[in-house]
PDB file of C-alpha atoms and ligand atoms in Angstrom:
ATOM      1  CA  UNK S   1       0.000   0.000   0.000  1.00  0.00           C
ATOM      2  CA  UNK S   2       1.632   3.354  -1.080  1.00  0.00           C
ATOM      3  CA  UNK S   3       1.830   6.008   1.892  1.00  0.00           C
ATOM      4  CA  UNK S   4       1.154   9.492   1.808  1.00  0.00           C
ATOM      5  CA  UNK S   5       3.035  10.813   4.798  1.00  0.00           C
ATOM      6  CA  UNK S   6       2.565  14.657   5.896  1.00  0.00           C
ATOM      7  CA  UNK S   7       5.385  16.845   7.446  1.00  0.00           C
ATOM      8  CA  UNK S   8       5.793  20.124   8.762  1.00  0.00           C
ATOM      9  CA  UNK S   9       9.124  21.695   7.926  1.00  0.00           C
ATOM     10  CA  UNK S  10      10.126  25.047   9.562  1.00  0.00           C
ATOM     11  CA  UNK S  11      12.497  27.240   7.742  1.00  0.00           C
ATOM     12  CA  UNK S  12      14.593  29.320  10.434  1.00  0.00           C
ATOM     13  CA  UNK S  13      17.415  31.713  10.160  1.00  0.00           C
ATOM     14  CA  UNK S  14      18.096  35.316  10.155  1.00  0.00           C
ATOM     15  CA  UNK S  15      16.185  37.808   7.753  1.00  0.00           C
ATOM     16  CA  UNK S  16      17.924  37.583   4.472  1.00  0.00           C
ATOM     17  CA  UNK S  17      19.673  34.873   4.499  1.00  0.00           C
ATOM     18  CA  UNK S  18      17.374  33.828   1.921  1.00  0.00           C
ATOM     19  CA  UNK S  19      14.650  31.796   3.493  1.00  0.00           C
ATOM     20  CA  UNK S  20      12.054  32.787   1.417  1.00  0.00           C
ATOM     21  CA  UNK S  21      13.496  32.448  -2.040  1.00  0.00           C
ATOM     22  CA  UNK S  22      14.756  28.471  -0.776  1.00  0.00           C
ATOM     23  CA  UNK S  23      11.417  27.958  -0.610  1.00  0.00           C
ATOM     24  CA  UNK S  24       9.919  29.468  -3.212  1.00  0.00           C
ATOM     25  CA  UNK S  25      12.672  27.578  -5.768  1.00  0.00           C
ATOM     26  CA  UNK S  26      12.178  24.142  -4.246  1.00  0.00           C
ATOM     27  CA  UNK S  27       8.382  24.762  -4.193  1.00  0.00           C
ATOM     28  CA  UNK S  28       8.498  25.496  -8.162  1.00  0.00           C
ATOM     29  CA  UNK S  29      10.849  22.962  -8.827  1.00  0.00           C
ATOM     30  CA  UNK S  30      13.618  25.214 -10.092  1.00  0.00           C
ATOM     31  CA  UNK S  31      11.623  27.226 -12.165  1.00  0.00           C
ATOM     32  CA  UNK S  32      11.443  30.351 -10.007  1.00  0.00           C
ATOM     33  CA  UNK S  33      13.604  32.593  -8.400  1.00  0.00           C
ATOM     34  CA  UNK S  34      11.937  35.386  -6.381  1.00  0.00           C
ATOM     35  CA  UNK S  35      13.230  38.692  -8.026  1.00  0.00           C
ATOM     36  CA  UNK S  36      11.841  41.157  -5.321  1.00  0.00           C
ATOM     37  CA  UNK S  37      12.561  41.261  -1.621  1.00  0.00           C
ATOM     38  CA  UNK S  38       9.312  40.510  -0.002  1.00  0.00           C
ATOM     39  CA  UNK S  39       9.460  40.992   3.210  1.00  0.00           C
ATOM     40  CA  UNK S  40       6.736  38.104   4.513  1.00  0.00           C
ATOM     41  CA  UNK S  41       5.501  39.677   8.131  1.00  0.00           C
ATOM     42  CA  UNK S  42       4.873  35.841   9.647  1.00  0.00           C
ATOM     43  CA  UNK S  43       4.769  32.616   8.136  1.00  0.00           C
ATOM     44  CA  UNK S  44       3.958  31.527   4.983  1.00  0.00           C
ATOM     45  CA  UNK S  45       2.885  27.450   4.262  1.00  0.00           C
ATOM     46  CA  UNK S  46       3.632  25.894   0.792  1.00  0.00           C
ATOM     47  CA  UNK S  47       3.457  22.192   0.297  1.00  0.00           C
ATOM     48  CA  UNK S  48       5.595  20.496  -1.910  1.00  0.00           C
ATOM     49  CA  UNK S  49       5.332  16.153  -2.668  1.00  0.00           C
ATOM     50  CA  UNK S  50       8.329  14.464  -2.802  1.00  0.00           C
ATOM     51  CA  UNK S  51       8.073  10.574  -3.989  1.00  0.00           C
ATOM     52  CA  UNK S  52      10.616   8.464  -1.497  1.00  0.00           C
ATOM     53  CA  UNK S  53      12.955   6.316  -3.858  1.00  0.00           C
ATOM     54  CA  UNK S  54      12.768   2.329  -4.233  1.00  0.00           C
ATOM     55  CA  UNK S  55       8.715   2.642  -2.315  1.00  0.00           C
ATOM     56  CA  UNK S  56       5.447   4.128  -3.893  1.00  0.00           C
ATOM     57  CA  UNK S  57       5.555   6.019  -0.626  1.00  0.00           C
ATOM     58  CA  UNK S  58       5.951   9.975  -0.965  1.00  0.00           C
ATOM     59  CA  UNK S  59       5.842  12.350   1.803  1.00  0.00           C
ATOM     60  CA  UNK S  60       4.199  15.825   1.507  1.00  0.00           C
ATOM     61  CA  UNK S  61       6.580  18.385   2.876  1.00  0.00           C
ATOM     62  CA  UNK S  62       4.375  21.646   4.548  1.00  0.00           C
ATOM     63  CA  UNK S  63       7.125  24.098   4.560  1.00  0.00           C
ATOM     64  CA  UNK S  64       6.481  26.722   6.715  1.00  0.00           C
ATOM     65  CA  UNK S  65       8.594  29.468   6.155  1.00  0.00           C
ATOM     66  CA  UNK S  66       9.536  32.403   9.276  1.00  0.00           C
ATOM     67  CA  UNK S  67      10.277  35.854   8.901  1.00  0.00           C
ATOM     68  CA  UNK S  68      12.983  36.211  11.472  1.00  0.00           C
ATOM     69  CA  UNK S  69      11.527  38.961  13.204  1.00  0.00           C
ATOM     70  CA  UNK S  70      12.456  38.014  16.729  1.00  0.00           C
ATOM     71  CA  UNK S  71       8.943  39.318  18.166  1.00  0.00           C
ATOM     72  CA  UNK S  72       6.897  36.870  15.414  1.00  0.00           C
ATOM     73  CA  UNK S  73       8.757  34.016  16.681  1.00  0.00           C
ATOM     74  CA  UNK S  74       6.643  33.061  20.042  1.00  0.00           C
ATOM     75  CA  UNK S  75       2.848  33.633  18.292  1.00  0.00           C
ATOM     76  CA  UNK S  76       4.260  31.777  15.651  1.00  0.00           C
ATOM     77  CA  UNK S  77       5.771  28.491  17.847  1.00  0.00           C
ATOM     78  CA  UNK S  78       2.358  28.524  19.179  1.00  0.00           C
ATOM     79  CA  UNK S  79       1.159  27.865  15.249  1.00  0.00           C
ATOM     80  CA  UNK S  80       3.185  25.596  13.946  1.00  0.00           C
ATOM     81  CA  UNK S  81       2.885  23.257  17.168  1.00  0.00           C
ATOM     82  CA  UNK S  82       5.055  19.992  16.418  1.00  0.00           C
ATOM     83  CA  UNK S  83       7.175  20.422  13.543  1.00  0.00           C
ATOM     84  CA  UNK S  84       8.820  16.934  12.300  1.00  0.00           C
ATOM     85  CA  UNK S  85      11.864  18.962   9.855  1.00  0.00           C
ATOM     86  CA  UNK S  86      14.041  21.943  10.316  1.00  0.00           C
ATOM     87  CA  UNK S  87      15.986  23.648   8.364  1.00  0.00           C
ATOM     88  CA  UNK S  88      18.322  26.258   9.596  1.00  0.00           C
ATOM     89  CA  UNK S  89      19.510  28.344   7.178  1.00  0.00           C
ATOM     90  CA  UNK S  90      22.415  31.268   6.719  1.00  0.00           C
ATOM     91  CA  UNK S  91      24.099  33.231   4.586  1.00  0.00           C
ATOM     92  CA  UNK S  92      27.425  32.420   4.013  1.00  0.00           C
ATOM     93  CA  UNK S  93      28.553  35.830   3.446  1.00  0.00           C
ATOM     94  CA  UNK S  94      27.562  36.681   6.765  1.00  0.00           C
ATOM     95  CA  UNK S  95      28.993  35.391  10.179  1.00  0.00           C
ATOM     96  CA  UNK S  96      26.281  37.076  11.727  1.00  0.00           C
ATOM     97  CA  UNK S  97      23.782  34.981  10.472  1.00  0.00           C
ATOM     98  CA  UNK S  98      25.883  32.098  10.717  1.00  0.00           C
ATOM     99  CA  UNK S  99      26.476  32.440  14.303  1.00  0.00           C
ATOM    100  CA  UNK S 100      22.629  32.757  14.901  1.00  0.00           C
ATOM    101  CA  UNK S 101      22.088  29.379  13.796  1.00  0.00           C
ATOM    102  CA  UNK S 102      22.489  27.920  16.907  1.00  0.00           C
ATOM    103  CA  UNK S 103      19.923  30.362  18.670  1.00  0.00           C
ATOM    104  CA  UNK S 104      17.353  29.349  16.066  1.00  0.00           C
ATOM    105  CA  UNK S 105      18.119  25.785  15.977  1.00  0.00           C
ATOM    106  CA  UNK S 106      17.646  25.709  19.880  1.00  0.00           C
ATOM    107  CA  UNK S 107      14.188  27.840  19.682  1.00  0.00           C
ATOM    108  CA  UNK S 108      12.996  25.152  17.356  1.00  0.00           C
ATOM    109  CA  UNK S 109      14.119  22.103  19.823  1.00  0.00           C
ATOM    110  CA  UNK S 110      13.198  23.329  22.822  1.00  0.00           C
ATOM    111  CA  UNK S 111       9.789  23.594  21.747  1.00  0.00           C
ATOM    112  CA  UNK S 112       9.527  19.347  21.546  1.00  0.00           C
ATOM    113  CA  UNK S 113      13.217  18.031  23.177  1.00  0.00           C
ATOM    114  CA  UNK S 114      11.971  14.661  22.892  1.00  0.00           C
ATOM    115  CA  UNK S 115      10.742  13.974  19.333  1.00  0.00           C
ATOM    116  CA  UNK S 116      12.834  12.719  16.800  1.00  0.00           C
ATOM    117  CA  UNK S 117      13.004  15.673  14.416  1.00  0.00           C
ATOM    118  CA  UNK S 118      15.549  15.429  11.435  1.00  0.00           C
ATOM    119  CA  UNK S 119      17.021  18.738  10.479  1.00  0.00           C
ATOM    120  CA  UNK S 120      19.490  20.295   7.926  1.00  0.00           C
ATOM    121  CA  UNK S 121      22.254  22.819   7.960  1.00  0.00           C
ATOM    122  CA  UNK S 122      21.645  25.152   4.721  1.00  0.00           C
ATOM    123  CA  UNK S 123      24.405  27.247   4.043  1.00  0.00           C
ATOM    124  CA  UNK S 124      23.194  29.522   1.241  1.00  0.00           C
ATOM    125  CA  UNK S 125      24.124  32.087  -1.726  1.00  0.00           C
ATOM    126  CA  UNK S 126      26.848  30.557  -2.287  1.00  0.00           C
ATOM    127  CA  UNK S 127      27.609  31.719  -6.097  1.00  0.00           C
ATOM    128  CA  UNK S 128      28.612  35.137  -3.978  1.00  0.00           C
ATOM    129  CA  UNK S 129      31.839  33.356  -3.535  1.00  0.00           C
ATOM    130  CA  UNK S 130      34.158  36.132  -3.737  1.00  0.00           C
ATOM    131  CA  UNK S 131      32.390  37.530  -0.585  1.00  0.00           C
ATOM    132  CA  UNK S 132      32.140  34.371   0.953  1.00  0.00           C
ATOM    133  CA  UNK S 133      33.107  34.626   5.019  1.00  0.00           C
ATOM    134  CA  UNK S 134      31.869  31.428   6.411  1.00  0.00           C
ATOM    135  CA  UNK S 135      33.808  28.211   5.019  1.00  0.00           C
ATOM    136  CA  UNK S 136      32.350  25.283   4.528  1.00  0.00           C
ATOM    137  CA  UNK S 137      34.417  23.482   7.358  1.00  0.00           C
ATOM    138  CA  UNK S 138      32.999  25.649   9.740  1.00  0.00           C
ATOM    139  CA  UNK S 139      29.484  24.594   8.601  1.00  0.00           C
ATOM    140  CA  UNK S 140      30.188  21.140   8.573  1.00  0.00           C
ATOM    141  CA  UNK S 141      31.494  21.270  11.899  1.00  0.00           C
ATOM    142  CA  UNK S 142      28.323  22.873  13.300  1.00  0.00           C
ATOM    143  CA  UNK S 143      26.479  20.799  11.581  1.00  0.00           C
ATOM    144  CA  UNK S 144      28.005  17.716  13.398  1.00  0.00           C
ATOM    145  CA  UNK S 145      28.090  19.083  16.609  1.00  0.00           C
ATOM    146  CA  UNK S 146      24.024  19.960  16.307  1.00  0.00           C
ATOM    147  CA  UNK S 147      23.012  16.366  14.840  1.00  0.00           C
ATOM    148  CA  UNK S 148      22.347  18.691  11.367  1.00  0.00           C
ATOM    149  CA  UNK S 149      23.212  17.643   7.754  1.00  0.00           C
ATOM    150  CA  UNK S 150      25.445  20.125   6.149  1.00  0.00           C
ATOM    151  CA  UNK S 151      24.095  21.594   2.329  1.00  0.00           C
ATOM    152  CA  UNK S 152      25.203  24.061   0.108  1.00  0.00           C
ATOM    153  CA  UNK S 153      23.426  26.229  -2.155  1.00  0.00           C
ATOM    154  CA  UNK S 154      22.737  28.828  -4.101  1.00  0.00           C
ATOM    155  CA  UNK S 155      18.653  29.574  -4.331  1.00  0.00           C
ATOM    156  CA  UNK S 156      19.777  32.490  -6.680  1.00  0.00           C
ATOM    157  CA  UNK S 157      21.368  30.239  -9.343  1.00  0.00           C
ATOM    158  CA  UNK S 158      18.787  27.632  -8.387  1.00  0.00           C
ATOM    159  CA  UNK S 159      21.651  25.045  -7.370  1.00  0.00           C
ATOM    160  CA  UNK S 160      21.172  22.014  -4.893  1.00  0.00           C
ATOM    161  CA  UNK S 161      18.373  23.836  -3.265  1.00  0.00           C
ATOM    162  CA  UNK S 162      16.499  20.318  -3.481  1.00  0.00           C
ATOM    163  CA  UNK S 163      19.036  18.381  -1.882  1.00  0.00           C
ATOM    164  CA  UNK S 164      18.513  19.464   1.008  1.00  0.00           C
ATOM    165  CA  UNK S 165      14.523  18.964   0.887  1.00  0.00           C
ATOM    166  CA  UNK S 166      15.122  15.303  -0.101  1.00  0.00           C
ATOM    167  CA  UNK S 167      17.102  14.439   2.420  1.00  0.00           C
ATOM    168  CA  UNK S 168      14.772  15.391   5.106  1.00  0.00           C
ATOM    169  CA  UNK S 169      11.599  13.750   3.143  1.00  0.00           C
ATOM    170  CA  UNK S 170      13.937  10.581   3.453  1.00  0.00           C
ATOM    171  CA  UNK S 171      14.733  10.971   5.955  1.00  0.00           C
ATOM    172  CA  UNK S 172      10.949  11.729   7.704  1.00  0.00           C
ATOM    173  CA  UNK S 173       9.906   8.680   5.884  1.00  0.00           C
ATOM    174  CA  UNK S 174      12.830   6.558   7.168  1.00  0.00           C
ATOM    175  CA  UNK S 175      11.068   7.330  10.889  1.00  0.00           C
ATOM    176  CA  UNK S 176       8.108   6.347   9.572  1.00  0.00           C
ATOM    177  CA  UNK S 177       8.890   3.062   8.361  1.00  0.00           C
ATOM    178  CA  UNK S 178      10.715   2.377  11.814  1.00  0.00           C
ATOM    179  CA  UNK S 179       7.477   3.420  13.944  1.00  0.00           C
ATOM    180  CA  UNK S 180       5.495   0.987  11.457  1.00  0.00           C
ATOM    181  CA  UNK S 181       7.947  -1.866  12.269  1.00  0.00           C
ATOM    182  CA  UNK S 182       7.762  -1.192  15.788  1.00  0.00           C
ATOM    183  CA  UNK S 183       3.742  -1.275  16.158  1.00  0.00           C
ATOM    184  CA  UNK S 184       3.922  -4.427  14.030  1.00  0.00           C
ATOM    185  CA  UNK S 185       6.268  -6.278  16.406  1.00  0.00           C
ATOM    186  CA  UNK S 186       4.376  -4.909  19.456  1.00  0.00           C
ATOM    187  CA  UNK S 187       0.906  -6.234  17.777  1.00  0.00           C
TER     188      UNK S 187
HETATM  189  P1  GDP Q   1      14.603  35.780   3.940  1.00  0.00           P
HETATM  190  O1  GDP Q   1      14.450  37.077   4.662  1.00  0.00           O
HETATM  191  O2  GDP Q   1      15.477  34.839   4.723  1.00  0.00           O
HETATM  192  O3  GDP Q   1      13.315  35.162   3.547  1.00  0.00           O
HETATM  193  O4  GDP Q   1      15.435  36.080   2.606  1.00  0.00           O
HETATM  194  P2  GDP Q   1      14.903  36.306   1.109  1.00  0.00           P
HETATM  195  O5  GDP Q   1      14.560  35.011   0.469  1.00  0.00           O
HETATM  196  O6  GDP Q   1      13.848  37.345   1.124  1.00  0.00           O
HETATM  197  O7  GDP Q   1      16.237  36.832   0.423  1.00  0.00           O
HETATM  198  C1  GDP Q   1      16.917  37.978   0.896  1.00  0.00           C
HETATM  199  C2  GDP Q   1      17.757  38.589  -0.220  1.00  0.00           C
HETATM  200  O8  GDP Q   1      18.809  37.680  -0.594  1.00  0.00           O
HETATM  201  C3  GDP Q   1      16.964  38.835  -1.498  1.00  0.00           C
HETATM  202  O9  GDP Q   1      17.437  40.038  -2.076  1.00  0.00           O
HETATM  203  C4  GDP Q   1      17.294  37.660  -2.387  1.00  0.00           C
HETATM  204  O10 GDP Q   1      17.184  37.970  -3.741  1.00  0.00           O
HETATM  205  C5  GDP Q   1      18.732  37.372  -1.974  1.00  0.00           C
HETATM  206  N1  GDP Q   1      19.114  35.964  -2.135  1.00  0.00           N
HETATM  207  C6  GDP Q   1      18.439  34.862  -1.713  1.00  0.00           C
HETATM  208  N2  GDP Q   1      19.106  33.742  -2.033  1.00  0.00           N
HETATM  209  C7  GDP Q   1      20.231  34.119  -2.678  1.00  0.00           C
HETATM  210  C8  GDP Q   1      21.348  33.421  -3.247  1.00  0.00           C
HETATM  211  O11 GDP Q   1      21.446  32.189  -3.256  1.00  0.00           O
HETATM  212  N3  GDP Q   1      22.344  34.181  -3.797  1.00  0.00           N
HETATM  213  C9  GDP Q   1      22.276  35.542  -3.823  1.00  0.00           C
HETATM  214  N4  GDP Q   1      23.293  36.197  -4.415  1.00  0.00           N
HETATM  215  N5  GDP Q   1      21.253  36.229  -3.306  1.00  0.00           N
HETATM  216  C10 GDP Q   1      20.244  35.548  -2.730  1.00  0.00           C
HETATM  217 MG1   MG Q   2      11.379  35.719   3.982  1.00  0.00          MG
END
């Protein structure tokens, strides 16, 4: 029987790091690159359906993407109640944003410390290369020492913006398929 598993994703990081236009390009499938700065004053839900590999299964992926206003953030952890993904996002031209991770990351936990919630590390823009401040190793490290996976991308050039999205469908689905093996055995 082919599953149709549901997911709430929440897309954290500092304002303009490019939250917004990750979702927007993974949402349209690479077709669409926001060309204005929209300034979203909450949240914003898009659902995107991403079939799991090697099963019929496919796992709908709410994204809910934040505006990192600081002052939306409690109303809007009241909202989203349980999210099951996270990604954290920064720029990697900025260290600020980088070192906020961490604070967001830790909002988004402390809301549920005991579920299981798979998250990635999105390091973005990163065709502005020449201006680039945060290296990869330090991402990767972070990532590590958070239980994140580490991406790169650029949602401007539309580049591995997907990956990322994938991974954590798999990922969702891979908890899935455990909890299903467990109530069989217990039954
Ligand atoms: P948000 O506040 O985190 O939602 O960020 P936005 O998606 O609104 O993006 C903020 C600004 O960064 C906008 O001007 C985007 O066009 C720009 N931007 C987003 N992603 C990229 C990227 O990968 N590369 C570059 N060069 N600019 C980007
Ligand atoms: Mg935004």
């Amino acid at each position: 029987m082919p599953a149709i598993l549901r997911g709430k994703c929440i897309i954290v990081g500092d304002s303009g790091v490019g939250k917004s236009s990750v979702c927007q390009v993974f949402h349209s499938d690479g077709a669409h690159f926001p060309k204005n700065y929209t300034m979203n004053t909450a949240v914003e839900m898009m659902v995107k359906s991403v079939n799991i590999p090697d099963t019929q299964d496919s796992v709908e992926i709410f994204m809910y993407d934040s505006a990192g206003k600081e002052i939306f953030t409690e109303s809007v952890m009241k909202f989203w109640d349980q999210p099951s993904m996270v990604v954290v996002v920064y720029d990697v031209t900025s260290e600020t944003s980088f070192s906020s991770c961490v604070k967001w990351l830790e909002r988004v936990r402390s809301h549920k410390p005991d579920v299981q919630m798979p998250g990635v590390l999105l390091a973005n823009k990163i065709d502005l290369d020449q201006r680039r401040t945060v290296s990869p190793k330090a991402g990767k490290d972070l990532a590590m020492s958070h239980n994140l996976e580490y991406f790169e991308c650029s949602a401007k050039e539309m580049q591995n913006v997907d990956t990322a999205f994938y991974y954590l469908a798999n990922e969702f689905h891979k908890i899935y398929q455990e909890r299903v093996l467990l109530f069989k055995s217990l039954s």
